[in-house]
Amino acid sequence: MISTAAKKEIDQWIKKYPEDWKSSAVMQALKIVQKENNNFLTEELINDVASYLDMPPIAVAEVATFYENFNHKPVGKHVIRFCHTISCMLNGADDLIKYTEKKIGAKVGEVSKDGLVSIKKVECLGACRHAPMFQIDDKYYEDLTKEKIDLILEDLK
Ligand code: FES
């Protein structure tokens, strides 16, 4: 069920588009309801967003499953989205992913025991020039090394 506060926020996005184009707010609506639900979407929430935006549930599900920033199972408070596409891969991403897994004590797709962080492998995030890179929540971290990763992980609270 979408909360009143979330509906209010979604309405602000709907207003940005021409009348009868409420569906244009689907990405933001999913982002808002995901944030309220401990950072992951359920089938019920996807259906609720569809109903709120007058969209077929399958159309909302297609958006929710296409983009890597939507989660479909519980995740950590922070989500590391580690790029493993060509530029990052050629610059050592696979090794750094293994290093990060060891540091947080959780494999790709898992949540650390303290619930603080989880890690996902994602496709190119458009920062290839600064490969290898990952995104944590909304922030990019580029030109990663093991030393940089140590400092970044130490700062996570
Ligand atoms: S290949 Fe990693 S950001 Fe593009």
PDB file of N, CA, C and O and ligand atoms in Angstrom, residues 83-89 122-133 140, ligand 1:
ATOM      1  N   CYS A  83      30.080  -2.181 -11.202  1.00  0.00           N
ATOM      2  CA  CYS A  83      30.059  -2.388 -12.652  1.00  0.00           C
ATOM      3  C   CYS A  83      31.047  -3.490 -13.022  1.00  0.00           C
ATOM      4  O   CYS A  83      32.183  -3.495 -12.542  1.00  0.00           O
ATOM      5  N   HIS A  84      30.588  -4.409 -13.855  1.00  0.00           N
ATOM      6  CA  HIS A  84      31.501  -5.475 -14.308  1.00  0.00           C
ATOM      7  C   HIS A  84      31.497  -5.584 -15.838  1.00  0.00           C
ATOM      8  O   HIS A  84      31.822  -6.612 -16.404  1.00  0.00           O
ATOM      9  N   THR A  85      31.112  -4.478 -16.477  1.00  0.00           N
ATOM     10  CA  THR A  85      31.126  -4.466 -17.943  1.00  0.00           C
ATOM     11  C   THR A  85      32.553  -4.175 -18.445  1.00  0.00           C
ATOM     12  O   THR A  85      33.442  -3.909 -17.648  1.00  0.00           O
ATOM     13  N   ILE A  86      32.735  -4.200 -19.759  1.00  0.00           N
ATOM     14  CA  ILE A  86      34.058  -4.314 -20.373  1.00  0.00           C
ATOM     15  C   ILE A  86      35.162  -3.409 -19.817  1.00  0.00           C
ATOM     16  O   ILE A  86      36.217  -3.902 -19.421  1.00  0.00           O
ATOM     17  N   SER A  87      34.938  -2.086 -19.743  1.00  0.00           N
ATOM     18  CA  SER A  87      36.026  -1.205 -19.276  1.00  0.00           C
ATOM     19  C   SER A  87      36.388  -1.513 -17.835  1.00  0.00           C
ATOM     20  O   SER A  87      37.567  -1.547 -17.468  1.00  0.00           O
ATOM     21  N   CYS A  88      35.383  -1.723 -17.016  1.00  0.00           N
ATOM     22  CA  CYS A  88      35.645  -2.027 -15.603  1.00  0.00           C
ATOM     23  C   CYS A  88      36.280  -3.409 -15.473  1.00  0.00           C
ATOM     24  O   CYS A  88      37.221  -3.597 -14.698  1.00  0.00           O
ATOM     25  N   MET A  89      35.771  -4.354 -16.275  1.00  0.00           N
ATOM     26  CA  MET A  89      36.328  -5.705 -16.218  1.00  0.00           C
ATOM     27  C   MET A  89      37.813  -5.691 -16.610  1.00  0.00           C
ATOM     28  O   MET A  89      38.646  -6.277 -15.928  1.00  0.00           O
ATOM     29  N   VAL A 122      26.433  -4.976 -11.730  1.00  0.00           N
ATOM     30  CA  VAL A 122      25.555  -4.311 -12.685  1.00  0.00           C
ATOM     31  C   VAL A 122      26.283  -4.059 -13.999  1.00  0.00           C
ATOM     32  O   VAL A 122      27.507  -4.141 -14.064  1.00  0.00           O
ATOM     33  N   GLU A 123      25.501  -3.720 -15.010  1.00  0.00           N
ATOM     34  CA  GLU A 123      26.081  -3.388 -16.311  1.00  0.00           C
ATOM     35  C   GLU A 123      26.553  -1.934 -16.284  1.00  0.00           C
ATOM     36  O   GLU A 123      26.279  -1.204 -15.340  1.00  0.00           O
ATOM     37  N   CYS A 124      27.220  -1.533 -17.334  1.00  0.00           N
ATOM     38  CA  CYS A 124      27.866  -0.222 -17.441  1.00  0.00           C
ATOM     39  C   CYS A 124      27.025   0.916 -16.852  1.00  0.00           C
ATOM     40  O   CYS A 124      25.859   1.090 -17.170  1.00  0.00           O
ATOM     41  N   LEU A 125      27.658   1.695 -15.991  1.00  0.00           N
ATOM     42  CA  LEU A 125      26.988   2.836 -15.365  1.00  0.00           C
ATOM     43  C   LEU A 125      27.403   4.155 -16.018  1.00  0.00           C
ATOM     44  O   LEU A 125      27.156   5.233 -15.488  1.00  0.00           O
ATOM     45  N   GLY A 126      28.071   4.055 -17.158  1.00  0.00           N
ATOM     46  CA  GLY A 126      28.398   5.249 -17.933  1.00  0.00           C
ATOM     47  C   GLY A 126      29.603   6.030 -17.422  1.00  0.00           C
ATOM     48  O   GLY A 126      29.772   7.191 -17.789  1.00  0.00           O
ATOM     49  N   ALA A 127      30.406   5.424 -16.592  1.00  0.00           N
ATOM     50  CA  ALA A 127      31.596   6.120 -16.084  1.00  0.00           C
ATOM     51  C   ALA A 127      32.848   5.361 -16.519  1.00  0.00           C
ATOM     52  O   ALA A 127      33.847   5.314 -15.791  1.00  0.00           O
ATOM     53  N   CYS A 128      32.814   4.792 -17.721  1.00  0.00           N
ATOM     54  CA  CYS A 128      33.877   3.900 -18.216  1.00  0.00           C
ATOM     55  C   CYS A 128      35.258   4.557 -18.180  1.00  0.00           C
ATOM     56  O   CYS A 128      36.257   3.887 -17.971  1.00  0.00           O
ATOM     57  N   ARG A 129      35.303   5.851 -18.414  1.00  0.00           N
ATOM     58  CA  ARG A 129      36.577   6.568 -18.430  1.00  0.00           C
ATOM     59  C   ARG A 129      37.283   6.478 -17.072  1.00  0.00           C
ATOM     60  O   ARG A 129      38.492   6.660 -16.981  1.00  0.00           O
ATOM     61  N   HIS A 130      36.526   6.229 -16.044  1.00  0.00           N
ATOM     62  CA  HIS A 130      37.100   6.139 -14.696  1.00  0.00           C
ATOM     63  C   HIS A 130      36.932   4.734 -14.117  1.00  0.00           C
ATOM     64  O   HIS A 130      36.713   4.565 -12.924  1.00  0.00           O
ATOM     65  N   ALA A 131      37.027   3.748 -15.008  1.00  0.00           N
ATOM     66  CA  ALA A 131      36.922   2.355 -14.577  1.00  0.00           C
ATOM     67  C   ALA A 131      38.170   1.962 -13.784  1.00  0.00           C
ATOM     68  O   ALA A 131      39.254   2.484 -14.072  1.00  0.00           O
ATOM     69  N   PRO A 132      38.010   1.059 -12.840  1.00  0.00           N
ATOM     70  CA  PRO A 132      36.779   0.409 -12.388  1.00  0.00           C
ATOM     71  C   PRO A 132      36.012   1.304 -11.408  1.00  0.00           C
ATOM     72  O   PRO A 132      36.603   2.131 -10.727  1.00  0.00           O
ATOM     73  N   MET A 133      34.717   1.097 -11.387  1.00  0.00           N
ATOM     74  CA  MET A 133      33.888   1.960 -10.548  1.00  0.00           C
ATOM     75  C   MET A 133      32.709   1.195  -9.964  1.00  0.00           C
ATOM     76  O   MET A 133      32.334   0.139 -10.448  1.00  0.00           O
ATOM     77  N   TYR A 140      28.635   7.932  -7.148  1.00  0.00           N
ATOM     78  CA  TYR A 140      29.622   7.164  -7.908  1.00  0.00           C
ATOM     79  C   TYR A 140      30.993   7.233  -7.230  1.00  0.00           C
ATOM     80  O   TYR A 140      31.404   8.290  -6.754  1.00  0.00           O
TER      81      TYR A 140
HETATM   82  S1  FES B   1      32.136  -0.302 -18.166  1.00  0.00           S
HETATM   83 FE1  FES B   1      32.022   0.226 -16.069  1.00  0.00          FE
HETATM   84  S2  FES B   1      31.172   2.214 -16.089  1.00  0.00           S
HETATM   85 FE2  FES B   1      31.170   1.618 -18.168  1.00  0.00          FE
END
